[in-house]
PDB file of C-alpha atoms in Angstrom:
ATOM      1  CA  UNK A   2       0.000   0.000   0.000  1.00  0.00           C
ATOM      2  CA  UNK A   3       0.883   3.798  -0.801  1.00  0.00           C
ATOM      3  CA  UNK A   4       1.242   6.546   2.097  1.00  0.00           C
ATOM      4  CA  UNK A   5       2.274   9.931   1.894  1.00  0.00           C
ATOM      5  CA  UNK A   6       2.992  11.664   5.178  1.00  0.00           C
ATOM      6  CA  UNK A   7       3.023  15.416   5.656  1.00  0.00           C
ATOM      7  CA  UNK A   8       3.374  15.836   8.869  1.00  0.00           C
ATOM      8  CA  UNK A   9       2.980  19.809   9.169  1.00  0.00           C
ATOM      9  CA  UNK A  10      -0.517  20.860   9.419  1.00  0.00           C
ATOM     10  CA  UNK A  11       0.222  24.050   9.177  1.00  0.00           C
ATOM     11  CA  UNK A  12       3.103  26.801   8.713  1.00  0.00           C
ATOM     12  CA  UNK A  13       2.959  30.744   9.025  1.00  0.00           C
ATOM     13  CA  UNK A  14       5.603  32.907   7.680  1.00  0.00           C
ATOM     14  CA  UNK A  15       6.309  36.412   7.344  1.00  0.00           C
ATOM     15  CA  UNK A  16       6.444  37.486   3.772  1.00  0.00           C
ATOM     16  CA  UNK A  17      10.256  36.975   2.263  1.00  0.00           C
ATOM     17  CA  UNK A  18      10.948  34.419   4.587  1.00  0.00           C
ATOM     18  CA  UNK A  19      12.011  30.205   3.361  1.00  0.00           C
ATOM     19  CA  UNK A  20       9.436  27.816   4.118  1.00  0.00           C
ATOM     20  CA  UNK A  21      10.068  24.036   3.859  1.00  0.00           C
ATOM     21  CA  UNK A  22       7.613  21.516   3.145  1.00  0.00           C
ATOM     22  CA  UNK A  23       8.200  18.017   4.672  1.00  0.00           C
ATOM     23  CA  UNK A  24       6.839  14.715   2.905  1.00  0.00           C
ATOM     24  CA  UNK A  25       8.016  11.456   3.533  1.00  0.00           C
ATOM     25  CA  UNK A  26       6.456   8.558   1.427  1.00  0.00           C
ATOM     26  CA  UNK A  27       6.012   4.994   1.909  1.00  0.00           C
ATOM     27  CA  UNK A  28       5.836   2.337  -1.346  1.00  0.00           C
ATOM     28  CA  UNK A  29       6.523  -1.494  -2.133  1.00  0.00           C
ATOM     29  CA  UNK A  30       7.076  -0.023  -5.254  1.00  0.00           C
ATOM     30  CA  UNK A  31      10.790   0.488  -7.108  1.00  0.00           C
ATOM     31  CA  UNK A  32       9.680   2.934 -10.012  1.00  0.00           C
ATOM     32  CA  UNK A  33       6.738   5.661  -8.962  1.00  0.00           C
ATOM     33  CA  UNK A  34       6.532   8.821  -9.034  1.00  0.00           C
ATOM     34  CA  UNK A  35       6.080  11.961  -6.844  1.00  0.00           C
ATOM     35  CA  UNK A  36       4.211  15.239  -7.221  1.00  0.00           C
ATOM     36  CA  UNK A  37       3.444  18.700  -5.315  1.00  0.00           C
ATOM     37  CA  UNK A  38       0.114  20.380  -6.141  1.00  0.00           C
ATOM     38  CA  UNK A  39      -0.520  23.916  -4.526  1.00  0.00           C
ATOM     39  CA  UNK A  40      -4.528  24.663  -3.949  1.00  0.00           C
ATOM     40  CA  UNK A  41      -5.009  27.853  -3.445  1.00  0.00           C
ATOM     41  CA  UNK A  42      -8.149  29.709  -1.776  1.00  0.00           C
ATOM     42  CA  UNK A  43      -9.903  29.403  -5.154  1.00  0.00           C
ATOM     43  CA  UNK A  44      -9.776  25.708  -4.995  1.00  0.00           C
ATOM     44  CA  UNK A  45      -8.274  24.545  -7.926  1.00  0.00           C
ATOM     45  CA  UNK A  46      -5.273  22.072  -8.049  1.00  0.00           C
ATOM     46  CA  UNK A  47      -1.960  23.346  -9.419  1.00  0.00           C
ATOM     47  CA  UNK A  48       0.418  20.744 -10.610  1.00  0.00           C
ATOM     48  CA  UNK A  49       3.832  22.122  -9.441  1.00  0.00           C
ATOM     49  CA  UNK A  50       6.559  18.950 -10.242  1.00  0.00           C
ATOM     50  CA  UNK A  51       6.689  15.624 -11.271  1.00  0.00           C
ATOM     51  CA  UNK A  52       9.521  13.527  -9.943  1.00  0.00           C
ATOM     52  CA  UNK A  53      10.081   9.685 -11.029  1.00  0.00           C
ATOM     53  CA  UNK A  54      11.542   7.266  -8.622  1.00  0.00           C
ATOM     54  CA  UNK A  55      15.040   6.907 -10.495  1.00  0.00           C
ATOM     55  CA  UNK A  56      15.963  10.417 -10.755  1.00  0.00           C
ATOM     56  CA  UNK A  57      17.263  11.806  -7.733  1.00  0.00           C
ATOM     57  CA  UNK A  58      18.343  15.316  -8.783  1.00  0.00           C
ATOM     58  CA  UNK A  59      17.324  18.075  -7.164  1.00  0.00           C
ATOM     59  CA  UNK A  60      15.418  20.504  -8.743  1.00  0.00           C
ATOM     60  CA  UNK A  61      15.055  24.716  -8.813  1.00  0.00           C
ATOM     61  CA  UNK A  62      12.232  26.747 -10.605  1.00  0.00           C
ATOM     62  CA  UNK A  63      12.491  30.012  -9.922  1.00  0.00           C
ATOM     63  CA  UNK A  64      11.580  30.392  -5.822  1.00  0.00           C
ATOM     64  CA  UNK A  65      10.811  26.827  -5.571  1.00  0.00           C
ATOM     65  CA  UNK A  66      13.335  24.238  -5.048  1.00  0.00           C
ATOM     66  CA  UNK A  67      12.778  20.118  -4.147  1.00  0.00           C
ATOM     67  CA  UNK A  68      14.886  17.888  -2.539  1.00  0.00           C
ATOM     68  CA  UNK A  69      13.911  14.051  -3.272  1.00  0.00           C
ATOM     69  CA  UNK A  70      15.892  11.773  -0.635  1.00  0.00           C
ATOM     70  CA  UNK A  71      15.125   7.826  -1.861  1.00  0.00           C
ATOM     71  CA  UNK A  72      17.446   6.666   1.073  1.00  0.00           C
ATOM     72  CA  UNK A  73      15.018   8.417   3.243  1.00  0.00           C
ATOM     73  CA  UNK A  74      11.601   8.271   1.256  1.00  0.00           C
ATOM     74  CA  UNK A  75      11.431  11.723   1.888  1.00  0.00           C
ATOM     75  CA  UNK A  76      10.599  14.802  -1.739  1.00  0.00           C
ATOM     76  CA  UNK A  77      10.711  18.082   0.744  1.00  0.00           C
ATOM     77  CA  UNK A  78       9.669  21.053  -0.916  1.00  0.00           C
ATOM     78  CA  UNK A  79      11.166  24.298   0.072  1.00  0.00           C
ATOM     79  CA  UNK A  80      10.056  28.252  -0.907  1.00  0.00           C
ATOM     80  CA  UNK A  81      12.858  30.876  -0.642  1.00  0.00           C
ATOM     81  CA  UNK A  82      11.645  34.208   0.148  1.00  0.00           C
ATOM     82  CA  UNK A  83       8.035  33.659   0.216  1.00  0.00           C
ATOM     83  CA  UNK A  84       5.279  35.799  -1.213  1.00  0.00           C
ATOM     84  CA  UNK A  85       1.530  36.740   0.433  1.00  0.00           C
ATOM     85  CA  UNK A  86       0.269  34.648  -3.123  1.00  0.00           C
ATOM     86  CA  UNK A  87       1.897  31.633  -2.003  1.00  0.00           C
ATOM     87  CA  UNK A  88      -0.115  31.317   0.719  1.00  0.00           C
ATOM     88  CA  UNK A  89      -2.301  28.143  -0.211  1.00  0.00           C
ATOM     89  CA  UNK A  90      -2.628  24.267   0.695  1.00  0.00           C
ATOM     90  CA  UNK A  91       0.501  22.343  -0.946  1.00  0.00           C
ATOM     91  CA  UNK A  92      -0.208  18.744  -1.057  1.00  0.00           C
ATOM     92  CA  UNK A  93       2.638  15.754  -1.931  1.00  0.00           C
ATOM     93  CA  UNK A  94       1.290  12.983  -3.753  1.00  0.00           C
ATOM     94  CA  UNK A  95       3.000   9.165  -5.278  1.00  0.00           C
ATOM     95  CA  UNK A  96       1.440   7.171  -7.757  1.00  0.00           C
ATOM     96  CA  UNK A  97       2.498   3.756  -9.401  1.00  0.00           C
ATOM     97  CA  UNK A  98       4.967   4.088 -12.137  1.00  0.00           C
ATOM     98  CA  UNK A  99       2.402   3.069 -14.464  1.00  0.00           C
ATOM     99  CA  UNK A 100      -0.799   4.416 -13.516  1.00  0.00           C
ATOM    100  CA  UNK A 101      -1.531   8.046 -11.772  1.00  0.00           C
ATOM    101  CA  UNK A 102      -3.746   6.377  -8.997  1.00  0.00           C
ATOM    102  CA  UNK A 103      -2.387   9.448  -6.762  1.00  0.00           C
ATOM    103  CA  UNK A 104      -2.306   8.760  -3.452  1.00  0.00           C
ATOM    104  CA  UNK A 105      -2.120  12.217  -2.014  1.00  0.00           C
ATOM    105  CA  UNK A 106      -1.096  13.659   1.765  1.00  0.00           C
ATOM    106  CA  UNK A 107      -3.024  15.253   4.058  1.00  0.00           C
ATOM    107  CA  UNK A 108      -1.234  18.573   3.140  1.00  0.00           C
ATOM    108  CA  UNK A 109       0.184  21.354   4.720  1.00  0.00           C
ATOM    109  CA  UNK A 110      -1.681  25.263   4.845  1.00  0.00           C
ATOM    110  CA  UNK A 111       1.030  27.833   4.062  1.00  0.00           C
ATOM    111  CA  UNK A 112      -0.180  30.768   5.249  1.00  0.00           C
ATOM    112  CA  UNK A 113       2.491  34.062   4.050  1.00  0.00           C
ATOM    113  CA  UNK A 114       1.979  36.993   6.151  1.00  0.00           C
ATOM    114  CA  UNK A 115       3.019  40.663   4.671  1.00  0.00           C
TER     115      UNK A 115
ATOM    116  CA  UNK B  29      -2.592  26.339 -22.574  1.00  0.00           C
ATOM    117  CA  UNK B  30      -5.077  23.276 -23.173  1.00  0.00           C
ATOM    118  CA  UNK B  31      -6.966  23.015 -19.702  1.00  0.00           C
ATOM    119  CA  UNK B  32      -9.546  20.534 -18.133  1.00  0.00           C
ATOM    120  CA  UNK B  33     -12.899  22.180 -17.959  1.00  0.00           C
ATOM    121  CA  UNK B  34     -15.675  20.762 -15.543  1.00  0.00           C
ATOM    122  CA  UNK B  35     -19.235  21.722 -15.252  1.00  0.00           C
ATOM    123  CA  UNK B  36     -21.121  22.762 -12.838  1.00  0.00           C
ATOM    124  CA  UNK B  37     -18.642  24.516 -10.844  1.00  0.00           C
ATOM    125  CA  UNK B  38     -20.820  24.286  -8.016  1.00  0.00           C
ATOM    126  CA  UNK B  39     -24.154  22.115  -7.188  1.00  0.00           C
ATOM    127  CA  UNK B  40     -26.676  22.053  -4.500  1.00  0.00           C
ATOM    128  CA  UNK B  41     -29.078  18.863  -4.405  1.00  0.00           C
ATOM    129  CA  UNK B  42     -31.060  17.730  -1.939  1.00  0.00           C
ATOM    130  CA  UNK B  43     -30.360  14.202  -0.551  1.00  0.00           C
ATOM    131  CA  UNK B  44     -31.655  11.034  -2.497  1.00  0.00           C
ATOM    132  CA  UNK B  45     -31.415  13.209  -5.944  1.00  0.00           C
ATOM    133  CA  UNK B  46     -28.926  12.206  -9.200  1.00  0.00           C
ATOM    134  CA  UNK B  47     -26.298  14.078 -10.274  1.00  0.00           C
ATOM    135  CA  UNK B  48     -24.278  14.564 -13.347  1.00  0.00           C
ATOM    136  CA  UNK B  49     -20.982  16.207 -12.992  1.00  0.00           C
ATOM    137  CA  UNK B  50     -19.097  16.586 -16.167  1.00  0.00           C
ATOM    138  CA  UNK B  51     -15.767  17.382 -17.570  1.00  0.00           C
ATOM    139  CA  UNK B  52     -13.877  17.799 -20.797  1.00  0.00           C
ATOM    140  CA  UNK B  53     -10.835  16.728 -20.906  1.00  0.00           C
ATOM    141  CA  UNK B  54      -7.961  17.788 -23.222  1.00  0.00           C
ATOM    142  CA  UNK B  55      -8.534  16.714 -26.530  1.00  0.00           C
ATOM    143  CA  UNK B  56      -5.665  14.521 -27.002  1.00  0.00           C
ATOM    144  CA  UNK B  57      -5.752  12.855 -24.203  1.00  0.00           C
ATOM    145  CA  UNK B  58      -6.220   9.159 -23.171  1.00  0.00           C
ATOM    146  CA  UNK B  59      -6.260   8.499 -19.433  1.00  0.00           C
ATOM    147  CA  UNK B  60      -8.976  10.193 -17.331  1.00  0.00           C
ATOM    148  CA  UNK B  61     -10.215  10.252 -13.546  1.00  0.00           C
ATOM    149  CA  UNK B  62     -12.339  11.445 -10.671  1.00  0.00           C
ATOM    150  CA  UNK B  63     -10.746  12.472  -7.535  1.00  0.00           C
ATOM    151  CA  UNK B  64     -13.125  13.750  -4.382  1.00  0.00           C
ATOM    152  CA  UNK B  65     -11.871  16.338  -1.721  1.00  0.00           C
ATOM    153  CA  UNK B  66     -14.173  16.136   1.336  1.00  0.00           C
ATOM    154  CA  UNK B  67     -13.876  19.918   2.667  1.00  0.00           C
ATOM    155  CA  UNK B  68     -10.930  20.357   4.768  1.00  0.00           C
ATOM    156  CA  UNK B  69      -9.630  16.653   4.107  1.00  0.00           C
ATOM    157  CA  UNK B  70      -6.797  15.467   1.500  1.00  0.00           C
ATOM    158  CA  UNK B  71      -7.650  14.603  -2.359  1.00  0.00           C
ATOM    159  CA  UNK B  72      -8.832  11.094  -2.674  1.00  0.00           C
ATOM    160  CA  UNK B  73      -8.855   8.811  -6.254  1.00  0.00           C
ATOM    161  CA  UNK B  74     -12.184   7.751  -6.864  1.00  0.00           C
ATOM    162  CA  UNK B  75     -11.446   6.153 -10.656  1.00  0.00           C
ATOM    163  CA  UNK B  76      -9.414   6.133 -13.783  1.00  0.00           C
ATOM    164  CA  UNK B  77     -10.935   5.286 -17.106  1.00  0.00           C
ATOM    165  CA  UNK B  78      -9.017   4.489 -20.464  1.00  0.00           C
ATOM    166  CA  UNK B  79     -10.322   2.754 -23.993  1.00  0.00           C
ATOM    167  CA  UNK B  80     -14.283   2.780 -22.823  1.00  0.00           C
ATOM    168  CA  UNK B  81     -14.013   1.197 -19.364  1.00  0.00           C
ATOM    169  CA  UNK B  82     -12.849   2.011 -15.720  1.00  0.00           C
ATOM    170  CA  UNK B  83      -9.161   0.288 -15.060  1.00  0.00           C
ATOM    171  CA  UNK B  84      -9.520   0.990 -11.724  1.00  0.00           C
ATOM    172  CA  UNK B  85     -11.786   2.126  -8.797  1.00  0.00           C
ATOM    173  CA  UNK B  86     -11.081   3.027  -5.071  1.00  0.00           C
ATOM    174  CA  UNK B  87     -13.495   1.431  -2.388  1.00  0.00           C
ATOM    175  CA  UNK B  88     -15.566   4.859  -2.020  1.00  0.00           C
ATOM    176  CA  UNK B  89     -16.797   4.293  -5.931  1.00  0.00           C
ATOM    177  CA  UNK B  90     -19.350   2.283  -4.894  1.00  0.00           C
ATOM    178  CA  UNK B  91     -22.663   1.157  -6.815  1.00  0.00           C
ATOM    179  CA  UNK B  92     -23.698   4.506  -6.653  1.00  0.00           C
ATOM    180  CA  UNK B  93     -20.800   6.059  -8.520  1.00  0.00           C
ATOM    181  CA  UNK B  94     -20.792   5.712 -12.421  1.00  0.00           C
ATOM    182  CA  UNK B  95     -18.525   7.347 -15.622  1.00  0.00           C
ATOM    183  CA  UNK B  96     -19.266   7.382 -18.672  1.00  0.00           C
ATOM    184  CA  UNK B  97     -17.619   9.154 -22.156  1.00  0.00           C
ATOM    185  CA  UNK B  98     -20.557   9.352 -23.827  1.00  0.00           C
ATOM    186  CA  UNK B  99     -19.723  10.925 -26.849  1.00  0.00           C
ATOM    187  CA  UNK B 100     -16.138  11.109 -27.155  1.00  0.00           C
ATOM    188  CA  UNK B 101     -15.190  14.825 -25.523  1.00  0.00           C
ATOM    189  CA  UNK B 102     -17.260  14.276 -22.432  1.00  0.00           C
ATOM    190  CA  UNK B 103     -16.267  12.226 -19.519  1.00  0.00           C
ATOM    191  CA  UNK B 104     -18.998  12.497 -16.513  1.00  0.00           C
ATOM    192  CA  UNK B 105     -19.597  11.480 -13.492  1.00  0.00           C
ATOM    193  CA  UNK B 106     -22.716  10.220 -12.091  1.00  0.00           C
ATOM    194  CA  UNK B 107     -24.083  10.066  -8.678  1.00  0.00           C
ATOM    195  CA  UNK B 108     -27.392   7.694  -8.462  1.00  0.00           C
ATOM    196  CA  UNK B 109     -28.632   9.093  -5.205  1.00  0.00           C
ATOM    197  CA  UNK B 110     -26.433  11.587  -3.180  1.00  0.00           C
ATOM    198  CA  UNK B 111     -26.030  11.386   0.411  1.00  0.00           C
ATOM    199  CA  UNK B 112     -24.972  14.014   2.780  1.00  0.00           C
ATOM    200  CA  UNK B 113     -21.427  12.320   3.084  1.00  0.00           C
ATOM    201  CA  UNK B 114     -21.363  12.888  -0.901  1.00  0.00           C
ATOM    202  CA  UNK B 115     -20.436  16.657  -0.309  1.00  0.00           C
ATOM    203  CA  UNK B 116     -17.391  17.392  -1.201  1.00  0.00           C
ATOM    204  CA  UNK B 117     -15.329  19.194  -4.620  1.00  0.00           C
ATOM    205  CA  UNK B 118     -14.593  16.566  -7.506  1.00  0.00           C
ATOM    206  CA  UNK B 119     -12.072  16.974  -9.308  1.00  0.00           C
ATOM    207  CA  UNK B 120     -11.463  15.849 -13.023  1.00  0.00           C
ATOM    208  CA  UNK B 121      -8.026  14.786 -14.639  1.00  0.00           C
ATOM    209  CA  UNK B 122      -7.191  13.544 -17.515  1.00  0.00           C
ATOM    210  CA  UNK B 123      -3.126  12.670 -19.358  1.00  0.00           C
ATOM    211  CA  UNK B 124      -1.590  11.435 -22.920  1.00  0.00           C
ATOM    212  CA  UNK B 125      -0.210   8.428 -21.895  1.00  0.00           C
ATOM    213  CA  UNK B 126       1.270   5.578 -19.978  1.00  0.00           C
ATOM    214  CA  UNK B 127       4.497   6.027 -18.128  1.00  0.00           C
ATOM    215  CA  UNK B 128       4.422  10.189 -19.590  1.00  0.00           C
ATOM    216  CA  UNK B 129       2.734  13.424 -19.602  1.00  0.00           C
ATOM    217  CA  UNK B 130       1.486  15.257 -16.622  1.00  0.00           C
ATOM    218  CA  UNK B 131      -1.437  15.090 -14.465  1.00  0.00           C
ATOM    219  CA  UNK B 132      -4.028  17.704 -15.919  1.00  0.00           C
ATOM    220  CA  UNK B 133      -6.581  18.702 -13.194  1.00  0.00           C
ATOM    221  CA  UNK B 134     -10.156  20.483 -13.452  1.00  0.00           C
ATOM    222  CA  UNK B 135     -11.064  23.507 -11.294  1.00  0.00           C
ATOM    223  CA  UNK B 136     -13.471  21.301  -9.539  1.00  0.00           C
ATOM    224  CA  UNK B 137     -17.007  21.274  -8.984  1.00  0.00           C
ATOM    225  CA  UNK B 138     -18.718  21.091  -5.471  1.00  0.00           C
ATOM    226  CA  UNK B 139     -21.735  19.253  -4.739  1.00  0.00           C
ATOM    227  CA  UNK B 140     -23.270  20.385  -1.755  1.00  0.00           C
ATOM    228  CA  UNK B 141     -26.081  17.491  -0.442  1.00  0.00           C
ATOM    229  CA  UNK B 142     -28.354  19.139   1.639  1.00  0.00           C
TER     230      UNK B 142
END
């Protein structure tokens, strides 16, 4: 069975401030992948990063950055200098490598104060 | 930017009624599902659908749950006879194709069961 752990419910920042995201995964699987989705107040779901099981590298776009640990099932998620319009719901999610049955996490409410 | 579009963006029903919530997918695409977000709660997978037929289904999609493509663009959901536990935003997805391609999510639409 799939489980993605986030284990902060919630985080407050001031604005401009780094905020990291914690997920930690568990799979029988050896190829899946991972994904971050921010939901904003609106509701919608924003696909932020795909990430498959055998690439390890780290990743930057822009402000965001993501740091996938296998050795430690862990895909943290980290915003430098954070904004008011990041303030949303970011939830981590792991699928199958051959089927997008998401399992996602419970997600954590970034809330970016000016 | 091709986008998943879903219809109604919000309904109320009263308990024991049918409803239809539908989506379009991108055109291109192959692979399409139903996820459910009970308010406040993480994003569960209700069912994926490829070539006419559901390849797989989660225990919630029950005998009251159906989906259909009935003519090609549309890809719906159907509801039999809400209950008050059947609240909640549903989200549409839909991708190209096995092992690629990203996750492509609706905006949503809410069902409120009153």
């Amino acid at each position: 069975a799939q489980k993605v752990t986030q284990a902060q419910t919630e985080i407050s920042v001031v604005e401009k401030e780094d905020v990291t995201l914690d997920c930690v995964y568990e799979t029988r699987d050896t190829t899946y992948y991972l994904f971050w989705y921010k939901q904003p107040p609106s509701g919608e779901l924003v696909f932020l990063i795909r990430r498959n099981s055998f690439d390890e590298q780290n990743e930057i776009s822009g402000r965001y950055s993501w740091n996938f640990q296998k050795s430690t099932s862990s895909f943290n998620f980290t915003i430098t200098a954070s904004q008011v319009v990041d303030s949303a719901v970011y939830f981590c999610a792991l699928s199958e490598y051959s089927d997008y049955k998401l399992s996602f996490g419970a997600g954590t409410t970034v809330t970016v104060r000016a | 930017e091709p986008e998943v579009t879903q219809t109604p963006s919000h309904q109320v029903t009263q308990m024991g009624q049918e409803v239809i919530l539908r989506c379009v997918p991108i055109s291109n695409h192959l692979y399409f599902y139903w996820y459910r977000q009970i308010l406040g709660q993480k994003v569960e997978f209700l069912v994926s659908f490829y070539n006419n037929e559901i390849s797989e289904k989660s225990e919630i999609f029950d005998d009251q749950f159906s989906v259909e493509r009935p003519d090609g663009s549309n890809f719906t959901l159907k509801i039999r006879s809400t209950k008050l536990e059947d609240s909640a935003m549903y989200f549409c997805a839909s991708r190209d194709r096995v092992n690629s391609g990203e996750l492509f999510f609706g905006e949503g639409s809410r069902l409120t069961v009153l």
